[in-house]
mmCIF file of C-alpha atoms in Angstrom:
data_model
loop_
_atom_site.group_PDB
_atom_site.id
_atom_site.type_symbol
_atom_site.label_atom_id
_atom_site.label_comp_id
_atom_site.label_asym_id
_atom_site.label_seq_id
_atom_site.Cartn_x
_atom_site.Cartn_y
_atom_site.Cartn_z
ATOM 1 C CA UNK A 266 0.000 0.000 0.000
ATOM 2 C CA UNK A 267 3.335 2.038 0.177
ATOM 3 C CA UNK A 268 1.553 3.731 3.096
ATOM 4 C CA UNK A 269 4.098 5.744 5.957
ATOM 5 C CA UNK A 270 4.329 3.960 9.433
ATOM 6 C CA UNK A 271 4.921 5.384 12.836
ATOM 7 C CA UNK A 272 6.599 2.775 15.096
ATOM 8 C CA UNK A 273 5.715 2.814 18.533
ATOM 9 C CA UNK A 274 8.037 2.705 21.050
ATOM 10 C CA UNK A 275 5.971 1.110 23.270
ATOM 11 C CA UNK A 276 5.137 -1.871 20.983
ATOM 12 C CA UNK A 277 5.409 -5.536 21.575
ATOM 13 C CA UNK A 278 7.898 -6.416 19.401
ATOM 14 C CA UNK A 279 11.328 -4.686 19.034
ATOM 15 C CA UNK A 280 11.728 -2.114 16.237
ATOM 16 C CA UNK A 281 14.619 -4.665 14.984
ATOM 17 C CA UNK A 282 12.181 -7.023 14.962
ATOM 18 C CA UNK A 283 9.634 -4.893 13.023
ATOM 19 C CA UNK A 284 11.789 -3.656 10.189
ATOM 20 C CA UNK A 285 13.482 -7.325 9.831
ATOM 21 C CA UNK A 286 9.698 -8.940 8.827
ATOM 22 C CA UNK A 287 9.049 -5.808 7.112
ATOM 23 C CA UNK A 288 12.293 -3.898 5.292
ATOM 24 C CA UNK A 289 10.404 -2.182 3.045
ATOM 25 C CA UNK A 290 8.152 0.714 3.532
ATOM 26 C CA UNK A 291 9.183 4.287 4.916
ATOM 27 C CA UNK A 292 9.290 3.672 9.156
ATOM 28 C CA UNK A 293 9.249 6.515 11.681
ATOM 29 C CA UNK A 294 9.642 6.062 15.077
ATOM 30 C CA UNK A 295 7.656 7.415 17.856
ATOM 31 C CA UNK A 296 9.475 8.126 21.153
ATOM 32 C CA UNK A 297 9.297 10.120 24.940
ATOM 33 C CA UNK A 298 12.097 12.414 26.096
ATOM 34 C CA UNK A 299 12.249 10.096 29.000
ATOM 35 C CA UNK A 300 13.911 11.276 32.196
ATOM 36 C CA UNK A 301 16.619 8.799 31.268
ATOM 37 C CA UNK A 302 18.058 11.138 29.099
ATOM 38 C CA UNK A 303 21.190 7.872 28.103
ATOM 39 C CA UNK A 304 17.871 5.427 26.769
ATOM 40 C CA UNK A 305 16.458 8.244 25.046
ATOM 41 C CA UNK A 306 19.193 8.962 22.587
ATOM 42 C CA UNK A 307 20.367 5.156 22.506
ATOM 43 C CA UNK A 308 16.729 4.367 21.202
ATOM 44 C CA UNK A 309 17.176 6.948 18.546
ATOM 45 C CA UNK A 310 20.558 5.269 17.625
ATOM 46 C CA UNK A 311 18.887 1.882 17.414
ATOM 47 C CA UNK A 312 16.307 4.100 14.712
ATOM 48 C CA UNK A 313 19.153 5.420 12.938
ATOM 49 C CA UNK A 314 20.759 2.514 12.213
ATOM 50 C CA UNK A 315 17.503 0.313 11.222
ATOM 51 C CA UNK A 316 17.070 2.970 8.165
ATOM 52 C CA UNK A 317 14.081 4.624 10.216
ATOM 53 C CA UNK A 318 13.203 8.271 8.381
ATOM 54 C CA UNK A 319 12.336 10.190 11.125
ATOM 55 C CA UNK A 320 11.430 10.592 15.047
ATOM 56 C CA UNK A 321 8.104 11.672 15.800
ATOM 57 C CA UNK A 322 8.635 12.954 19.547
ATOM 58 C CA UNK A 323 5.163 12.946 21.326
ATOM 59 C CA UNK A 324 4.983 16.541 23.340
ATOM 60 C CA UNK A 325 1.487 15.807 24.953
ATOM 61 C CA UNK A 326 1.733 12.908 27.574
ATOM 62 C CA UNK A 327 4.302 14.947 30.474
ATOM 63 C CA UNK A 328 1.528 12.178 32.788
ATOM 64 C CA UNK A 329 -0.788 9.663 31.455
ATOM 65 C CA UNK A 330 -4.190 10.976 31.512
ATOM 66 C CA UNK A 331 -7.115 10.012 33.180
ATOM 67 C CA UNK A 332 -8.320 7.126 30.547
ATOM 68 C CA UNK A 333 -11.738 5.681 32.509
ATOM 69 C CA UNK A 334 -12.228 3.031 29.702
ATOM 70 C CA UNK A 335 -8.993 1.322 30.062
ATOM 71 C CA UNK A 336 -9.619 1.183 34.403
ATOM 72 C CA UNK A 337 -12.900 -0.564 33.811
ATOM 73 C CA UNK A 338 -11.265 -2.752 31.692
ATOM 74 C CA UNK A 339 -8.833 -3.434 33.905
ATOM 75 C CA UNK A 340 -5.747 -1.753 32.314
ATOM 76 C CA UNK A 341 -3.237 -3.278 30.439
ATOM 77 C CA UNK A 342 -2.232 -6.812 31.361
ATOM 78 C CA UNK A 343 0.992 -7.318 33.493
ATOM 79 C CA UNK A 344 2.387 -9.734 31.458
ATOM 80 C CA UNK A 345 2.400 -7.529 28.324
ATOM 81 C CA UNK A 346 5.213 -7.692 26.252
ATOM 82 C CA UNK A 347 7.274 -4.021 25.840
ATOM 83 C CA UNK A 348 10.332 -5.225 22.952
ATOM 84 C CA UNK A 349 12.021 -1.801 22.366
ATOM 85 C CA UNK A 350 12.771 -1.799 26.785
ATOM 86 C CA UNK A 351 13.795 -5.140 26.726
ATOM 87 C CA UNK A 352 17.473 -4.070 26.027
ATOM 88 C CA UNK A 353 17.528 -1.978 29.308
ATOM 89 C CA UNK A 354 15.198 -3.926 31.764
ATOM 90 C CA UNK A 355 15.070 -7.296 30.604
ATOM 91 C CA UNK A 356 16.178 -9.769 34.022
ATOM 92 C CA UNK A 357 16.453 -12.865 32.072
ATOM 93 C CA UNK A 358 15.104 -14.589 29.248
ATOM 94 C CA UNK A 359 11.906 -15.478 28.791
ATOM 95 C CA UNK A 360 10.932 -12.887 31.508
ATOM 96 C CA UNK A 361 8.661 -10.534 31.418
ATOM 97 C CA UNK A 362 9.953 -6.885 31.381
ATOM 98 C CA UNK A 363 9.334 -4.346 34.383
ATOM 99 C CA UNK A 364 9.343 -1.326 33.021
ATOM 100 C CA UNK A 365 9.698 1.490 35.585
ATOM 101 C CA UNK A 366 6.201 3.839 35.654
ATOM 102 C CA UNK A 367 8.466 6.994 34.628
ATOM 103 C CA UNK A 368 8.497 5.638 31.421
ATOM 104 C CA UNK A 369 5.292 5.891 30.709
ATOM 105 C CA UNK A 370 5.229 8.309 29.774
ATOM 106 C CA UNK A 371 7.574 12.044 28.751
ATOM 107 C CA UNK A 372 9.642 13.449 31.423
ATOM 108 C CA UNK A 373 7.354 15.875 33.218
ATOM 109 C CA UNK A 374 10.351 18.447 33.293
ATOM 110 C CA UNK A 375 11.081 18.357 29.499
ATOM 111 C CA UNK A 376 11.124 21.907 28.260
ATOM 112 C CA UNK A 377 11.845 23.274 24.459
ATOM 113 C CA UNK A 378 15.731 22.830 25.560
ATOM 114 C CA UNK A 379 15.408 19.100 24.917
ATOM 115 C CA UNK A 380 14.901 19.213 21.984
ATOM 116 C CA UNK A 381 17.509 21.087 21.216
ATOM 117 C CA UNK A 382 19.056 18.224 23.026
ATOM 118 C CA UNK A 383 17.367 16.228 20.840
ATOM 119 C CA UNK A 384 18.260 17.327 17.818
ATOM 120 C CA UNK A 385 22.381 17.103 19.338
ATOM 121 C CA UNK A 386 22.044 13.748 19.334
ATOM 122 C CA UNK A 387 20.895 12.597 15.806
ATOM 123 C CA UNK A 388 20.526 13.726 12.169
ATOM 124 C CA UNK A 389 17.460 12.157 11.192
ATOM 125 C CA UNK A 390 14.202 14.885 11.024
ATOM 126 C CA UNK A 391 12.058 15.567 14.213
ATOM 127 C CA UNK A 392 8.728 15.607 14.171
ATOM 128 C CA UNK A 393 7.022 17.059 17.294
ATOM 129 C CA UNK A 394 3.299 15.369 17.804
ATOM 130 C CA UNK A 395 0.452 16.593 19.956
ATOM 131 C CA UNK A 396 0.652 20.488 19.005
ATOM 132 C CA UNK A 397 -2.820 21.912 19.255
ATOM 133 C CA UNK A 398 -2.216 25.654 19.415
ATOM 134 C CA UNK A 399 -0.814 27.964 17.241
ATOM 135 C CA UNK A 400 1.702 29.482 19.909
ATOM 136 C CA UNK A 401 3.201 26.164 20.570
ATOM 137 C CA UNK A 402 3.243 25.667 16.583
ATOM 138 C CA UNK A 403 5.710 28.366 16.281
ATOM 139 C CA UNK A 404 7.592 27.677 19.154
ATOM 140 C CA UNK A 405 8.205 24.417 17.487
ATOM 141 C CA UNK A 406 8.941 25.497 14.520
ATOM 142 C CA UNK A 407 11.927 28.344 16.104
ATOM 143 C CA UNK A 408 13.267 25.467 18.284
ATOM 144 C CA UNK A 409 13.891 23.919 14.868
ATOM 145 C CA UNK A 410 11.379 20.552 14.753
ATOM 146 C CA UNK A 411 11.641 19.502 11.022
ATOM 147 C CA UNK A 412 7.377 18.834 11.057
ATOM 148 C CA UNK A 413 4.720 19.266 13.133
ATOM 149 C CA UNK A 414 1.750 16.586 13.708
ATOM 150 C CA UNK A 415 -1.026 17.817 15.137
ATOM 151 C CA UNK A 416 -2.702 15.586 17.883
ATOM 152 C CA UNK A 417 -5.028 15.296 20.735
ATOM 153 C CA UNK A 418 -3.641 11.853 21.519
ATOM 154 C CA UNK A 419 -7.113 10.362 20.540
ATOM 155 C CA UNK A 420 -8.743 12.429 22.873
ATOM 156 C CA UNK A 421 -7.706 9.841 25.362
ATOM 157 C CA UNK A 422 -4.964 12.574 27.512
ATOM 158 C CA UNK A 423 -7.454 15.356 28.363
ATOM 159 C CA UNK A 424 -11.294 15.233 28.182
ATOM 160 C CA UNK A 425 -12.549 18.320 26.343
ATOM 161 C CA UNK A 426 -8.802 18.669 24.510
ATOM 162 C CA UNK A 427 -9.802 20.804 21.380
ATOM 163 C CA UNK A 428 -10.226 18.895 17.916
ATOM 164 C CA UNK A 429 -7.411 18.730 15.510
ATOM 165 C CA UNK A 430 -9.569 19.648 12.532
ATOM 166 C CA UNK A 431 -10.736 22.286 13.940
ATOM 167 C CA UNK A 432 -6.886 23.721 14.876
ATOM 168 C CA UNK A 433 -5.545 22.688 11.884
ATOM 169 C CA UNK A 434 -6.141 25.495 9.311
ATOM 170 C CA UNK A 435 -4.899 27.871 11.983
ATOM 171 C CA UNK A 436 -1.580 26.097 12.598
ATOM 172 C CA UNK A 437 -0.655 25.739 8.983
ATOM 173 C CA UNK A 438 -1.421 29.310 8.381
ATOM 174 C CA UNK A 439 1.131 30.152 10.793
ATOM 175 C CA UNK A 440 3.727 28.304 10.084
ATOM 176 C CA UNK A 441 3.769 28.607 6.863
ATOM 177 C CA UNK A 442 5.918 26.633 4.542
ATOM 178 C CA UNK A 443 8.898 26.448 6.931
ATOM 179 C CA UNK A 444 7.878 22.922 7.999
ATOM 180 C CA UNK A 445 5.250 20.305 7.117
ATOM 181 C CA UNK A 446 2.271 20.085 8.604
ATOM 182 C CA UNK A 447 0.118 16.204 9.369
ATOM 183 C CA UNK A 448 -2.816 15.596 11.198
ATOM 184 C CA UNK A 449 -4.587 12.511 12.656
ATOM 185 C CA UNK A 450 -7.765 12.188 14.823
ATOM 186 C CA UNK A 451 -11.110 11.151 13.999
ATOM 187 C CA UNK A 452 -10.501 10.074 10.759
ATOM 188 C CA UNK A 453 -12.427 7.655 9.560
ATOM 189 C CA UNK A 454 -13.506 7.725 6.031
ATOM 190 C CA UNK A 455 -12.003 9.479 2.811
ATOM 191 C CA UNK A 456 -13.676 12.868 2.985
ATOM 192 C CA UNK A 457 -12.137 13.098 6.585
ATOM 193 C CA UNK A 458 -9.274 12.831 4.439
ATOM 194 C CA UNK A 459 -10.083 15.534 1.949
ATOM 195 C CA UNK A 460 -10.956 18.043 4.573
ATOM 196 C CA UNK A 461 -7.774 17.160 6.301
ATOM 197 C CA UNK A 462 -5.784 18.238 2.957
ATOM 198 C CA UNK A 463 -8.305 21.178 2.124
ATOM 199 C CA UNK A 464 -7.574 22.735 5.269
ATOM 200 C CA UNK A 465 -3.425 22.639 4.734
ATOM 201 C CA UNK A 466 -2.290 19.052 5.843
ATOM 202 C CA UNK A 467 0.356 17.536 4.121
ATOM 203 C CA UNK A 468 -0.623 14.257 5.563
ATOM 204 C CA UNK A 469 -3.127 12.229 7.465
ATOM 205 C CA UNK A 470 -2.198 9.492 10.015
ATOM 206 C CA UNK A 471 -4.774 7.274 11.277
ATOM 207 C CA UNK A 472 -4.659 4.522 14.103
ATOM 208 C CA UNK A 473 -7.629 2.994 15.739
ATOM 209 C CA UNK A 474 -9.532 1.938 11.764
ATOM 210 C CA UNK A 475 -6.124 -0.262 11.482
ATOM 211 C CA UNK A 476 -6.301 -1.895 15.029
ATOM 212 C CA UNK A 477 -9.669 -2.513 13.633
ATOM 213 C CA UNK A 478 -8.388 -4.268 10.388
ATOM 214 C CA UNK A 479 -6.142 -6.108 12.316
ATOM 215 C CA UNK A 480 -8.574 -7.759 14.717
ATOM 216 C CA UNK A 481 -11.087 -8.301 11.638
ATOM 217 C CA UNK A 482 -8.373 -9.784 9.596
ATOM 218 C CA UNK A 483 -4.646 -9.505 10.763
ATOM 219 C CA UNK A 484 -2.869 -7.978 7.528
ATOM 220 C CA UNK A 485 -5.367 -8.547 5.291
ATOM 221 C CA UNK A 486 -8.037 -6.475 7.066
ATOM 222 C CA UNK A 487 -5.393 -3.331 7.892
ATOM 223 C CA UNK A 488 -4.627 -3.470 4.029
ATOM 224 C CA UNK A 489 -8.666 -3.553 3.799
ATOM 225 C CA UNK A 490 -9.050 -0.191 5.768
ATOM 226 C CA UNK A 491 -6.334 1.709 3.619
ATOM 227 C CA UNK A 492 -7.897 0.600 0.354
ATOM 228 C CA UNK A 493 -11.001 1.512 1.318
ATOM 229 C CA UNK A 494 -10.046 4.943 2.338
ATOM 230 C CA UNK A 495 -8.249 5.468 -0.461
ATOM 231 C CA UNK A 496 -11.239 4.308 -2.748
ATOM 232 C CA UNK A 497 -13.112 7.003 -0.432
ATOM 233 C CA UNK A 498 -10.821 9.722 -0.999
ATOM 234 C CA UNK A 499 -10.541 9.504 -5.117
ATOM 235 C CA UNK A 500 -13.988 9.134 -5.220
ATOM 236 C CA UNK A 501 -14.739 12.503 -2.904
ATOM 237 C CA UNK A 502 -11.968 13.895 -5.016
ATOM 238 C CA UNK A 503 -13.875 12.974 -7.996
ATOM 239 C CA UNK A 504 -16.991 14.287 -6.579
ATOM 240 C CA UNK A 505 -15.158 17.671 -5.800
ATOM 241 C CA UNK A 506 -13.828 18.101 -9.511
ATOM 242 C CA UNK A 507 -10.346 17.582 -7.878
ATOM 243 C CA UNK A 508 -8.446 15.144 -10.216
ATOM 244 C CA UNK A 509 -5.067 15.600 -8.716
ATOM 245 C CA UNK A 510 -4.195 16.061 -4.507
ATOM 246 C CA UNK A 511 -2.605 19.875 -5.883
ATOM 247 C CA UNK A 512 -6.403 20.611 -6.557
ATOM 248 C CA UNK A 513 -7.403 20.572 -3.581
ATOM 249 C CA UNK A 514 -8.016 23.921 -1.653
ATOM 250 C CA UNK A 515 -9.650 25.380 1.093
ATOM 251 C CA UNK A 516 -12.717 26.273 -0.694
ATOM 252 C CA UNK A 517 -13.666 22.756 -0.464
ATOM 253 C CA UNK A 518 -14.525 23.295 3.436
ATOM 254 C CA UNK A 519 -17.248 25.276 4.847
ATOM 255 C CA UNK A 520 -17.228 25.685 8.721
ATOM 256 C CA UNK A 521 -20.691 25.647 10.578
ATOM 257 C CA UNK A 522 -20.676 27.387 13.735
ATOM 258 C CA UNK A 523 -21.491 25.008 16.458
ATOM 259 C CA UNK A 524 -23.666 25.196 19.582
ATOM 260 C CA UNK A 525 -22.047 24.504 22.945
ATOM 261 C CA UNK A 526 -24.342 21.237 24.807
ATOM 262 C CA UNK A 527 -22.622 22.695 28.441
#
């Protein structure tokens, strides 16, 4: 599907692991500025020399929000498997790894001098994830990020967190063309897609449609969900007299003021 992937840090399997079964395909990799400041930069060296593009640094988790779903449910299981930590915290084989609750998130004393840090420590391009304002936008962009993705974390960190659509136009407009601008959240069909790139994205991520496609039908089904978006997309392109992505503009999107439920 020659479709972009973000690797989690956080994912079950190494990212060794990941780009061995799968060495094609452009990989970024999503990381913390953890207080350990040494397994920080060594994970971005394990990135670097996998072939991985880019590191998409997530800005909006300084402490795990308050996610009610996942405490009825129980949380996550204990015996969960965390592959990228295993190199630091692993006791023995076959053992399950401990990994200490500071990493679960970013380093609640990270400010915009990490990542110059950051940026110290490796060549590839830094993309800073979960911008929602347009004041944190250019901050970003003068402490030299290389793209910006704008996030609400799924609306999962802070009940009521704004919408990225609706912050989206207002974020590319002030940044201009100095860096590239993505979005994800909420997208779930093509002409989510189209107003994502009418309203200045350069590109859409999406997450919980391929967990979705997964659990339907392991690769098959996640292949299922991008084709059908992309069927969605060319045919609301179609339907917009856009026959190229360069055609599409602004005037495709009409905002309709909203009344407040509070």
């Amino acid at each position: 599907m020659n479709a972009l992937m973000i690797m989690s840090s956080m994912s079950t399997r190494p990212m060794e692991d990941i780009v061995r079964h799968n060495p094609t395909g452009t990989k970024w990799l999503n990381i913390y500025i953890w207080p350990d400041r040494e397994i920080t930069a060594d994970m971005v060296k394990r990135a670097e020399r996998l072939g991985i593009k880019a590191i998409v640094v997530s800005a909006d988790i300084p402490v795990v929000g308050i996610r009610r779903a996942l405490k009825r449910e129980g949380g996550l299981t204990k015996d969960i498997r965390i592959g990228n930590f295993e190199k630091y915290f692993l006791k023995s084989p076959g053992s399950t790894v401990e990994i200490p609750t500071v990493f679960h998130c970013g380093d609640p004393a990270c400010t915009w001098r990490d990542i110059t840090w950051l940026k110290s420590v490796t060549k590839l391009p830094i993309v800073l994830k979960g911008i929602l304002t347009v004041e944190d936008a250019v901050l970003a962009v003068q402490h030299g990020v290389d793209g910006i993705l704008v996030s609400n974390h799924g609306g999962r960190q802070l009940d009521g967190a704004l919408a990225t659509i609706d912050v989206l136009a207002d974020i590319v407009q002030a940044v201009g063309d100095k860096v590239e601008v993505y979005v994800d959240g909420g997208v779930r069909q093509g002409t989510d897609v189209l107003k994502a790139l009418a309203l200045g994205a350069r590109a859409v991520f999406i997450g919980q449609p391929i967990v979705y496609g997964l659990a339907y039908k392991g690769t098959g089904g996640v292949e299922k969900v991008l084709q059908i978006l992309k069927d969605e997309l060319d045919i609301a392109m179609a339907l917009s007299g856009c026959a190229k992505l360069s055609d599409i503009t602004s005037s495709l999107v009409r905002r309709i003021p909203r009344q407040s439920n509070l």
